[in-house]
mmCIF file with all atom_site columns, C-alpha atoms in Angstrom:
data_model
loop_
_atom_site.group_PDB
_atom_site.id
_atom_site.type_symbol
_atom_site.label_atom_id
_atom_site.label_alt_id
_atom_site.label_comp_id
_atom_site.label_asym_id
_atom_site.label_entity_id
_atom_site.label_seq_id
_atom_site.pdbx_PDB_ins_code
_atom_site.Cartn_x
_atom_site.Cartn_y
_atom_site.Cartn_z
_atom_site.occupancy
_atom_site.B_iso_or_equiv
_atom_site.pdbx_formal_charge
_atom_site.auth_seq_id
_atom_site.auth_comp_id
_atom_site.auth_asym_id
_atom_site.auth_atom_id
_atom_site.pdbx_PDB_model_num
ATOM 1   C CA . UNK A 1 1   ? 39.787 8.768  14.240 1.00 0.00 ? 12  UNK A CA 1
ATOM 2   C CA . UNK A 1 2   ? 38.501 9.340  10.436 1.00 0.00 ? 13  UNK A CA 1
ATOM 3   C CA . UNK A 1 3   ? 34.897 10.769 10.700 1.00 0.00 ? 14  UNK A CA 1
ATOM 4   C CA . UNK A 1 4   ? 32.970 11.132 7.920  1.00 0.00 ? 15  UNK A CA 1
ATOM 5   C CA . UNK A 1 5   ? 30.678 14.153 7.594  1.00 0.00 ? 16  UNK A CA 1
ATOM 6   C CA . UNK A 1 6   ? 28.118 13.897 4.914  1.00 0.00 ? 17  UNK A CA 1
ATOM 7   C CA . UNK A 1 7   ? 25.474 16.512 4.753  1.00 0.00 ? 18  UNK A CA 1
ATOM 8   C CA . UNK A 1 8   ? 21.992 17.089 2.677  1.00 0.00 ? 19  UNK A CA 1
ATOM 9   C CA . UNK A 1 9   ? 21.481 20.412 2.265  1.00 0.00 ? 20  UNK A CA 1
ATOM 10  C CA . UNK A 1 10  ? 19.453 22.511 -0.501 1.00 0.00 ? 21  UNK A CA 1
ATOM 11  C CA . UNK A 1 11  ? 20.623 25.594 -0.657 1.00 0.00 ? 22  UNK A CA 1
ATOM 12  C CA . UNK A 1 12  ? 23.780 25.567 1.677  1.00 0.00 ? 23  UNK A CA 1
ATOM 13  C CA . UNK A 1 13  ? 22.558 26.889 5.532  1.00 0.00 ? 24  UNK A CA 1
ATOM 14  C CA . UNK A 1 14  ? 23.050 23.221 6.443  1.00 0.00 ? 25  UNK A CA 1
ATOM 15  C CA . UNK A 1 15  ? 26.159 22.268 4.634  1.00 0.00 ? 26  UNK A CA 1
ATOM 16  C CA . UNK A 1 16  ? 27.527 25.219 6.322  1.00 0.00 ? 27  UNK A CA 1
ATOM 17  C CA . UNK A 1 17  ? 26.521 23.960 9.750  1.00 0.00 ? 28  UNK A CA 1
ATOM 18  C CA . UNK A 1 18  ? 28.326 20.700 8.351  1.00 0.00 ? 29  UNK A CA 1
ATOM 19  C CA . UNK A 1 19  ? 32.127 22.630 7.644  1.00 0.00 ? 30  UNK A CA 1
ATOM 20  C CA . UNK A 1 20  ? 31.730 23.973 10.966 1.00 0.00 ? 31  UNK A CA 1
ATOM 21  C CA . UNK A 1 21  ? 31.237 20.801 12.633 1.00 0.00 ? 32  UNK A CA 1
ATOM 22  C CA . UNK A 1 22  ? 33.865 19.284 10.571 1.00 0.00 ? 33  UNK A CA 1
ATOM 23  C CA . UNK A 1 23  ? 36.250 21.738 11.461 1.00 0.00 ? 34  UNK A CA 1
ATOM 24  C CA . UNK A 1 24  ? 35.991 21.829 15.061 1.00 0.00 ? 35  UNK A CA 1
ATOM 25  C CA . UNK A 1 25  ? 36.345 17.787 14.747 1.00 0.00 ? 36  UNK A CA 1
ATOM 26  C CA . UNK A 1 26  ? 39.566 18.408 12.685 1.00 0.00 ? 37  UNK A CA 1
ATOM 27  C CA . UNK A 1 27  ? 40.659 21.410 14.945 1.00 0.00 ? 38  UNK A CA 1
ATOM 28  C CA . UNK A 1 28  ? 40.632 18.480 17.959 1.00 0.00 ? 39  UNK A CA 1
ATOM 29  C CA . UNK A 1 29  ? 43.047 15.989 15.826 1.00 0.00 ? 40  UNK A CA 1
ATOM 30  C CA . UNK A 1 30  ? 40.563 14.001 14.027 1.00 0.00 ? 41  UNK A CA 1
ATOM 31  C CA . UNK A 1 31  ? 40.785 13.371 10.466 1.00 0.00 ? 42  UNK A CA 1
ATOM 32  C CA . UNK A 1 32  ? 37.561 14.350 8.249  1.00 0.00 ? 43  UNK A CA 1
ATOM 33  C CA . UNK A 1 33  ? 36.494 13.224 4.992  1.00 0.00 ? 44  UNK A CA 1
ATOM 34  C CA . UNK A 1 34  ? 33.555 15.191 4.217  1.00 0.00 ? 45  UNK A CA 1
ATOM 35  C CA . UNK A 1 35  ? 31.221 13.885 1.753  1.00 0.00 ? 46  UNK A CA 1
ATOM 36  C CA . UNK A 1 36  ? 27.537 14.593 0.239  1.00 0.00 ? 47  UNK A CA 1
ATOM 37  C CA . UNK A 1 37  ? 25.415 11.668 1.084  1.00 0.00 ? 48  UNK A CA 1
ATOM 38  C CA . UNK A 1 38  ? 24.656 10.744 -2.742 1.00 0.00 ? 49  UNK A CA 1
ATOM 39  C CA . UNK A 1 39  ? 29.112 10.448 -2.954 1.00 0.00 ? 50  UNK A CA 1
ATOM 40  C CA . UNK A 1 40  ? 28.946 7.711  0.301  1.00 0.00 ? 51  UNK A CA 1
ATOM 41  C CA . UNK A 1 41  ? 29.647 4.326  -1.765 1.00 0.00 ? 52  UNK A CA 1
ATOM 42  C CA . UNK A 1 42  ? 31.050 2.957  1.313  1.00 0.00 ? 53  UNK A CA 1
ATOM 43  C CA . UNK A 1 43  ? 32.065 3.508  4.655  1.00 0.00 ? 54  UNK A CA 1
ATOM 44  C CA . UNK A 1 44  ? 35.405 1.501  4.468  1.00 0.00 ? 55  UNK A CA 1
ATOM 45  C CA . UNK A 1 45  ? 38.425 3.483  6.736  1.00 0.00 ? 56  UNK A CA 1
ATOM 46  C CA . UNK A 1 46  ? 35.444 5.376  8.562  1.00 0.00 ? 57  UNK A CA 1
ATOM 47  C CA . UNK A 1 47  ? 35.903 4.762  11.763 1.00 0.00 ? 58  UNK A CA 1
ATOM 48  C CA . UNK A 1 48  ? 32.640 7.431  12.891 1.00 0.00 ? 59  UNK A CA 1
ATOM 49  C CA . UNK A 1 49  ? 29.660 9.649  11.050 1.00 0.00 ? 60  UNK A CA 1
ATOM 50  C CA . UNK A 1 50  ? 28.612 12.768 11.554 1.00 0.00 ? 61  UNK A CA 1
ATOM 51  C CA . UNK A 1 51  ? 25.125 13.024 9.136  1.00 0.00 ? 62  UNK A CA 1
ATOM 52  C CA . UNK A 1 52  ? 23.029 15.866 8.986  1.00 0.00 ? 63  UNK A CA 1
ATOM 53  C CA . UNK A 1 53  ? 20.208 17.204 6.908  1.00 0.00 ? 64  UNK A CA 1
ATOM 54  C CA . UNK A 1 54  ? 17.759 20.095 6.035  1.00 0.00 ? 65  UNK A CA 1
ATOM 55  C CA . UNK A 1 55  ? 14.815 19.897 7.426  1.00 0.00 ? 66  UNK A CA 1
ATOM 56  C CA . UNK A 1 56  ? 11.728 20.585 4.496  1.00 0.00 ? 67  UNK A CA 1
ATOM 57  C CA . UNK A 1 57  ? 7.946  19.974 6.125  1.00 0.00 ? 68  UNK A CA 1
ATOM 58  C CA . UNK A 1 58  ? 9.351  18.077 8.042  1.00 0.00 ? 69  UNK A CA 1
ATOM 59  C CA . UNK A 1 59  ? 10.817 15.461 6.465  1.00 0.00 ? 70  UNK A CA 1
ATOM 60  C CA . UNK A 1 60  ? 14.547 15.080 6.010  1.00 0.00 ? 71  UNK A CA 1
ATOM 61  C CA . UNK A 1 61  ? 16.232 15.568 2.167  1.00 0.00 ? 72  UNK A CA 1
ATOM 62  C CA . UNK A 1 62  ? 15.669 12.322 -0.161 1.00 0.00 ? 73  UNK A CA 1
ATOM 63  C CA . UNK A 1 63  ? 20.063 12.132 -0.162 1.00 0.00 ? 74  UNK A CA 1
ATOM 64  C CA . UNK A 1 64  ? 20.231 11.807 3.720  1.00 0.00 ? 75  UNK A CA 1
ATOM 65  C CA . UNK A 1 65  ? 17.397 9.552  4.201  1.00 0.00 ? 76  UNK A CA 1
ATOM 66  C CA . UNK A 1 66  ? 18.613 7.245  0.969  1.00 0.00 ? 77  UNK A CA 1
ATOM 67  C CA . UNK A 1 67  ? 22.365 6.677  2.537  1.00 0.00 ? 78  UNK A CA 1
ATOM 68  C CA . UNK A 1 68  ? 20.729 5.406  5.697  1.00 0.00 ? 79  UNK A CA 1
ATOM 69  C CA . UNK A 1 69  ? 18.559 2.851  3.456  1.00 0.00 ? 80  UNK A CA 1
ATOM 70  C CA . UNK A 1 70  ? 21.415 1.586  1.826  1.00 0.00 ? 81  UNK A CA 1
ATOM 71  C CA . UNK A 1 71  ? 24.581 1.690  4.743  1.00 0.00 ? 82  UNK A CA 1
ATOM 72  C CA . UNK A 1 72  ? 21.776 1.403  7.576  1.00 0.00 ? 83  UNK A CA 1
ATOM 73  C CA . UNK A 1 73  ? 23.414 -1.809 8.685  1.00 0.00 ? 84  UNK A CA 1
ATOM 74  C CA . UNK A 1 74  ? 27.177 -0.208 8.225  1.00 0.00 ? 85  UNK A CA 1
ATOM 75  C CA . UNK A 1 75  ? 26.330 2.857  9.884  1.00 0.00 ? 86  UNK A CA 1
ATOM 76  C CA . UNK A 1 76  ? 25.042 0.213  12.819 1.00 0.00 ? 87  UNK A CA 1
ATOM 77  C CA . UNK A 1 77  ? 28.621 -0.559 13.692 1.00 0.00 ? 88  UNK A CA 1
ATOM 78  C CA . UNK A 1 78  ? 30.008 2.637  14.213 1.00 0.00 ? 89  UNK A CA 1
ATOM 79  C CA . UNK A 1 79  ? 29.384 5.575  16.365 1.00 0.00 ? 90  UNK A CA 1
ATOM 80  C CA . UNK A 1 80  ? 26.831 7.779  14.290 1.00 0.00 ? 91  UNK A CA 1
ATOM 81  C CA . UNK A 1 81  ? 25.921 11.149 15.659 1.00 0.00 ? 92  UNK A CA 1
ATOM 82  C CA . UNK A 1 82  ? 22.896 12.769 13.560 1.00 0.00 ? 93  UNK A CA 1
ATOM 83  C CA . UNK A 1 83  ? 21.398 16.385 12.950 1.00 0.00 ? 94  UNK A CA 1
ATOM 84  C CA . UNK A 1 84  ? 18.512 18.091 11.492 1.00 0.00 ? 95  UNK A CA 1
ATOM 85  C CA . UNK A 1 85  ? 18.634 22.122 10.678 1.00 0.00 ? 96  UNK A CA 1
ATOM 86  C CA . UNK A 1 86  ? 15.370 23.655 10.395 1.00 0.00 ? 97  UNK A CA 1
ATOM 87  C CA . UNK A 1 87  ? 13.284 25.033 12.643 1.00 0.00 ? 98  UNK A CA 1
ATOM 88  C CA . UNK A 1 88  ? 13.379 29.190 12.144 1.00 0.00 ? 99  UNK A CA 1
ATOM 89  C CA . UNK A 1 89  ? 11.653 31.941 13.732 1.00 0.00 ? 100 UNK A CA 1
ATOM 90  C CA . UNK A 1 90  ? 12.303 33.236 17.495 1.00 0.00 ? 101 UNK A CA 1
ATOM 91  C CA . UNK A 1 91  ? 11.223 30.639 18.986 1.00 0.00 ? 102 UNK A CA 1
ATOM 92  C CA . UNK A 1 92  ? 12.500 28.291 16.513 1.00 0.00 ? 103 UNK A CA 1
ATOM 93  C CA . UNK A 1 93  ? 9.354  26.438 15.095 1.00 0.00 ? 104 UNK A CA 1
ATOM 94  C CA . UNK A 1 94  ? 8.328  23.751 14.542 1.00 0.00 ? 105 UNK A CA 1
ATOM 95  C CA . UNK A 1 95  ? 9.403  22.617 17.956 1.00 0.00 ? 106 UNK A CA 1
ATOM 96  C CA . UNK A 1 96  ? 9.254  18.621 16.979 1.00 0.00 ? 107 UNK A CA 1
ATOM 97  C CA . UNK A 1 97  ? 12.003 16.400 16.021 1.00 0.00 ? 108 UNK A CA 1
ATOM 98  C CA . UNK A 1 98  ? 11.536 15.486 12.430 1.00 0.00 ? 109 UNK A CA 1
ATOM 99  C CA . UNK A 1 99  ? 10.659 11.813 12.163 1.00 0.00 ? 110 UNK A CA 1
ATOM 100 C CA . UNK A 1 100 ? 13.260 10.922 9.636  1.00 0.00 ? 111 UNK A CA 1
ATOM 101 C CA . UNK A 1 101 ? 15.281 12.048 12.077 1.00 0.00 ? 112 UNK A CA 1
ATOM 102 C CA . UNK A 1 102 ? 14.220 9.736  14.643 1.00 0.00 ? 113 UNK A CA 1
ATOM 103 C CA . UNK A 1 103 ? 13.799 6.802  12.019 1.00 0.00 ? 114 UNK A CA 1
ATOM 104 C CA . UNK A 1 104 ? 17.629 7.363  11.238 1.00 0.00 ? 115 UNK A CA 1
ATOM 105 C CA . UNK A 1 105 ? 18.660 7.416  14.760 1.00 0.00 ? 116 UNK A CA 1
ATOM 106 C CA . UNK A 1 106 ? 16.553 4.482  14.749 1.00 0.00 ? 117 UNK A CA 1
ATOM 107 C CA . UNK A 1 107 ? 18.364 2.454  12.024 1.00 0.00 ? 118 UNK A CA 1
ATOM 108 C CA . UNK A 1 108 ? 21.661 3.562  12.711 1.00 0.00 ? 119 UNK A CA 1
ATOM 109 C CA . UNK A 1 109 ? 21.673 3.285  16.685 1.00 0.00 ? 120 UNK A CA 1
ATOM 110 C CA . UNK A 1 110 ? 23.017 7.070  16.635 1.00 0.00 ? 121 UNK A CA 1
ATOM 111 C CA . UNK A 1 111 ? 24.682 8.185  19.653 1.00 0.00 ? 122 UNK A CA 1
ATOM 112 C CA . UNK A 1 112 ? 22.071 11.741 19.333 1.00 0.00 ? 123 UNK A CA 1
ATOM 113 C CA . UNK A 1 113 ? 20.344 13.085 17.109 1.00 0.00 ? 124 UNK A CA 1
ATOM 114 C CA . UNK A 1 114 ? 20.627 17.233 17.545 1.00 0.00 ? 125 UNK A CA 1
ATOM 115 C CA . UNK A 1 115 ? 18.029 19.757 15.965 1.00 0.00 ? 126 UNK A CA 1
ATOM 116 C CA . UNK A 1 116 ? 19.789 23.207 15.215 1.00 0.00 ? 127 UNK A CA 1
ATOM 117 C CA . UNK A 1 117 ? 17.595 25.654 14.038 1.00 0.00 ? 128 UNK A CA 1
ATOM 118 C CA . UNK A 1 118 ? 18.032 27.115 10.406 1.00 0.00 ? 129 UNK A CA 1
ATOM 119 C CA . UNK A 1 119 ? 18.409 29.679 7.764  1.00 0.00 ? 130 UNK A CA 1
ATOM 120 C CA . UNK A 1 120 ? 15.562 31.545 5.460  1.00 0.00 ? 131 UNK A CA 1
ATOM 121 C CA . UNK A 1 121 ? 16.488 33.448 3.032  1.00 0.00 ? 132 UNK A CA 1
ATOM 122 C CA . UNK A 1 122 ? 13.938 33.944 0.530  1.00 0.00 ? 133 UNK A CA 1
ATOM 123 C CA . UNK A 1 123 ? 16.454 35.363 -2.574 1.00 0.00 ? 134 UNK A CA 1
ATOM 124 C CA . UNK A 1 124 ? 17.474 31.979 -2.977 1.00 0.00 ? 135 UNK A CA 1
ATOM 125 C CA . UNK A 1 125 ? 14.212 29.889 -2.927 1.00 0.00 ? 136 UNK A CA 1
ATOM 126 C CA . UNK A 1 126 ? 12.341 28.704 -5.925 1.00 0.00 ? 137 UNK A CA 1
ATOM 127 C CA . UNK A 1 127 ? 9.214  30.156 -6.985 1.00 0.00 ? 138 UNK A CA 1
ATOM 128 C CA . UNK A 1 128 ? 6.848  27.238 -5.394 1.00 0.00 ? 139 UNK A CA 1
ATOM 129 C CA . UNK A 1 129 ? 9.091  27.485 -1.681 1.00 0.00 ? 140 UNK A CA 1
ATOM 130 C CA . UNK A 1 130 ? 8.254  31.014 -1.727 1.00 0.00 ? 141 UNK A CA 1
ATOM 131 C CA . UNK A 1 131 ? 4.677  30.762 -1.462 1.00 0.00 ? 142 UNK A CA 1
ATOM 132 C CA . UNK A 1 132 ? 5.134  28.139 0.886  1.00 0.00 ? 143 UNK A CA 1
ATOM 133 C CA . UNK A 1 133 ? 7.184  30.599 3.160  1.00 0.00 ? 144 UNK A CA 1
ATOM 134 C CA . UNK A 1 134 ? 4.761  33.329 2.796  1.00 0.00 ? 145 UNK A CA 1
ATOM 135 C CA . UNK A 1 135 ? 1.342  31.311 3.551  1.00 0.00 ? 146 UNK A CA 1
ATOM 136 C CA . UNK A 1 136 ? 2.878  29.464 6.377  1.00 0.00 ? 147 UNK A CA 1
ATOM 137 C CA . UNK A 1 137 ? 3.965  33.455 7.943  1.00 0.00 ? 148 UNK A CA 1
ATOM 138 C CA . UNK A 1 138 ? 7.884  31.728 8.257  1.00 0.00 ? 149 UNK A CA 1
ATOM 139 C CA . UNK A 1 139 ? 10.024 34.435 8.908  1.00 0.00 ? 150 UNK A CA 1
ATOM 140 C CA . UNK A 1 140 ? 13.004 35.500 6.962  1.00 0.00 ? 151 UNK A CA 1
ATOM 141 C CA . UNK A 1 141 ? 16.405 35.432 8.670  1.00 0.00 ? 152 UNK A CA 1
ATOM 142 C CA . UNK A 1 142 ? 19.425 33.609 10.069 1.00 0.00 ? 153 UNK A CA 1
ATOM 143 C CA . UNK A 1 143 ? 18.174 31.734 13.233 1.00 0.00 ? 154 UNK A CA 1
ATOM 144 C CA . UNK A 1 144 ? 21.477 29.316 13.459 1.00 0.00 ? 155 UNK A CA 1
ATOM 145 C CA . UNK A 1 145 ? 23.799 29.441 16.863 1.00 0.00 ? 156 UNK A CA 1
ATOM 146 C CA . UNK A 1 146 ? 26.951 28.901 15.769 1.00 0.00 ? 157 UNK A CA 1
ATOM 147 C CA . UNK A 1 147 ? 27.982 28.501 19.339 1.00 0.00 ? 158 UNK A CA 1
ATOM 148 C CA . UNK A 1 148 ? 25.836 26.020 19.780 1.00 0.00 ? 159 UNK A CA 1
ATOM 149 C CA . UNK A 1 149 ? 26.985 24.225 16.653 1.00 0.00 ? 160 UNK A CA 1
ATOM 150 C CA . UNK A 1 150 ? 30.601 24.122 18.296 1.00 0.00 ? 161 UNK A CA 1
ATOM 151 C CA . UNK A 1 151 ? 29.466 23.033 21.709 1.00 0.00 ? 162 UNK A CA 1
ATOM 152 C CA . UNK A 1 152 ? 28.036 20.084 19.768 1.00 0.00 ? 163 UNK A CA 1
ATOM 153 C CA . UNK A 1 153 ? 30.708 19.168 17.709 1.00 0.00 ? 164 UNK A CA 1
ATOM 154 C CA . UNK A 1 154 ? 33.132 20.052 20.661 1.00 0.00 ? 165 UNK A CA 1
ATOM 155 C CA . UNK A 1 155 ? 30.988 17.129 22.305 1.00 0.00 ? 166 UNK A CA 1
ATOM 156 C CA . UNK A 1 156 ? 30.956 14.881 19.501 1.00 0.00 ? 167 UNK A CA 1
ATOM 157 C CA . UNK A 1 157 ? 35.199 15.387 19.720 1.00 0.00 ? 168 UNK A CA 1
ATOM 158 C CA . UNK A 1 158 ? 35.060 14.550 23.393 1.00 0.00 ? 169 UNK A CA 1
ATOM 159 C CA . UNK A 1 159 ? 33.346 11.198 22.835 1.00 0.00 ? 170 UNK A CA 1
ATOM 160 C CA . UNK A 1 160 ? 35.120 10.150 19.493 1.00 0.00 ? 171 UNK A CA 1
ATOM 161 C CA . UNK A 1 161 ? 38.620 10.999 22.003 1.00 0.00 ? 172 UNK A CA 1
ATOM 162 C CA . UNK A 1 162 ? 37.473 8.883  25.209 1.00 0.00 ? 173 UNK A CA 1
ATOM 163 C CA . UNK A 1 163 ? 36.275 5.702  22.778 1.00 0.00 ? 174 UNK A CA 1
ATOM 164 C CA . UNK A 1 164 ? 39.613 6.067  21.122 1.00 0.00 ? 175 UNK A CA 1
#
């Protein structure tokens, strides 16, 4: 199957979390066009969607959320697995699904929508996301399972191979 993997990420933890996905869905014999949301004209020769986004106060990135506005009723007619990567700290907070997350699953009739948790790293955040970081007390660090990420997109494989 061709699965498209189109990711919204601001400074890279996510799309990272997108190449591994994409290569575990390659590494089981599926071919993957990988794609940031703002590039997705069309979904013509896609025959699935994997689309994921960072996760800012809650809310999902204006590219992710803006490709299911305008291919919401595409997406609709293929199998559309979603995730969100976010939550940081140990345990990962916050601890609730973001709602653009849910809206999307909404719109698109996703398969599942999957919450990993995310990356801080405070060398490479702007001035204003710094003070954010330090009022709210959010921990620096690396909180992502990459184990987890493969289990997930080892899943995703196992699905897009038995509707085959």
């Amino acid at each position: 199957m061709r699965v498209l993997v189109s990711v919204a990420s601001k400074h890279g933890a996510t799309a990272e979390i997108g190449e591994q996905i994409a290569e575990v869905l390659a590494a089981a014999g599926h071919e993957v066009v990988a794609r940031a949301p703002a590039d997705v004209a069309d979904l013509d020769g896609i025959d699935a969607v994997v689309l994921g986004s960072a996760v800012y106060v809650g809310r999902w990135m204006a590219p992710a959320r803006e490709l299911v506005e305008r291919l919401g009723k595409d997406l609709a007619r293929r199998p559309v697995w979603l995730f969100s990567s976010g939550p940081v700290g140990d345990p990962p907070t916050p601890a609730e699904e973001p709602a653009d997350g849910a809206a999307a699953a909404q719109t698109t009739g996703a398969v599942e929508h999957k919450v990993f948790a995310g990356r801080i790293d405070r060398t490479r955040l702007a001035f204003g996301e710094r003070t954010i970081v330090r009022t709210l007390h959010i921990p620096d660090g690396d909180f992502r399972d990459r184990e987890e990420i493969a289990d997930w997109a080892r899943s995703v494989a196992r699905r897009l191979d038995a509707s085959a």
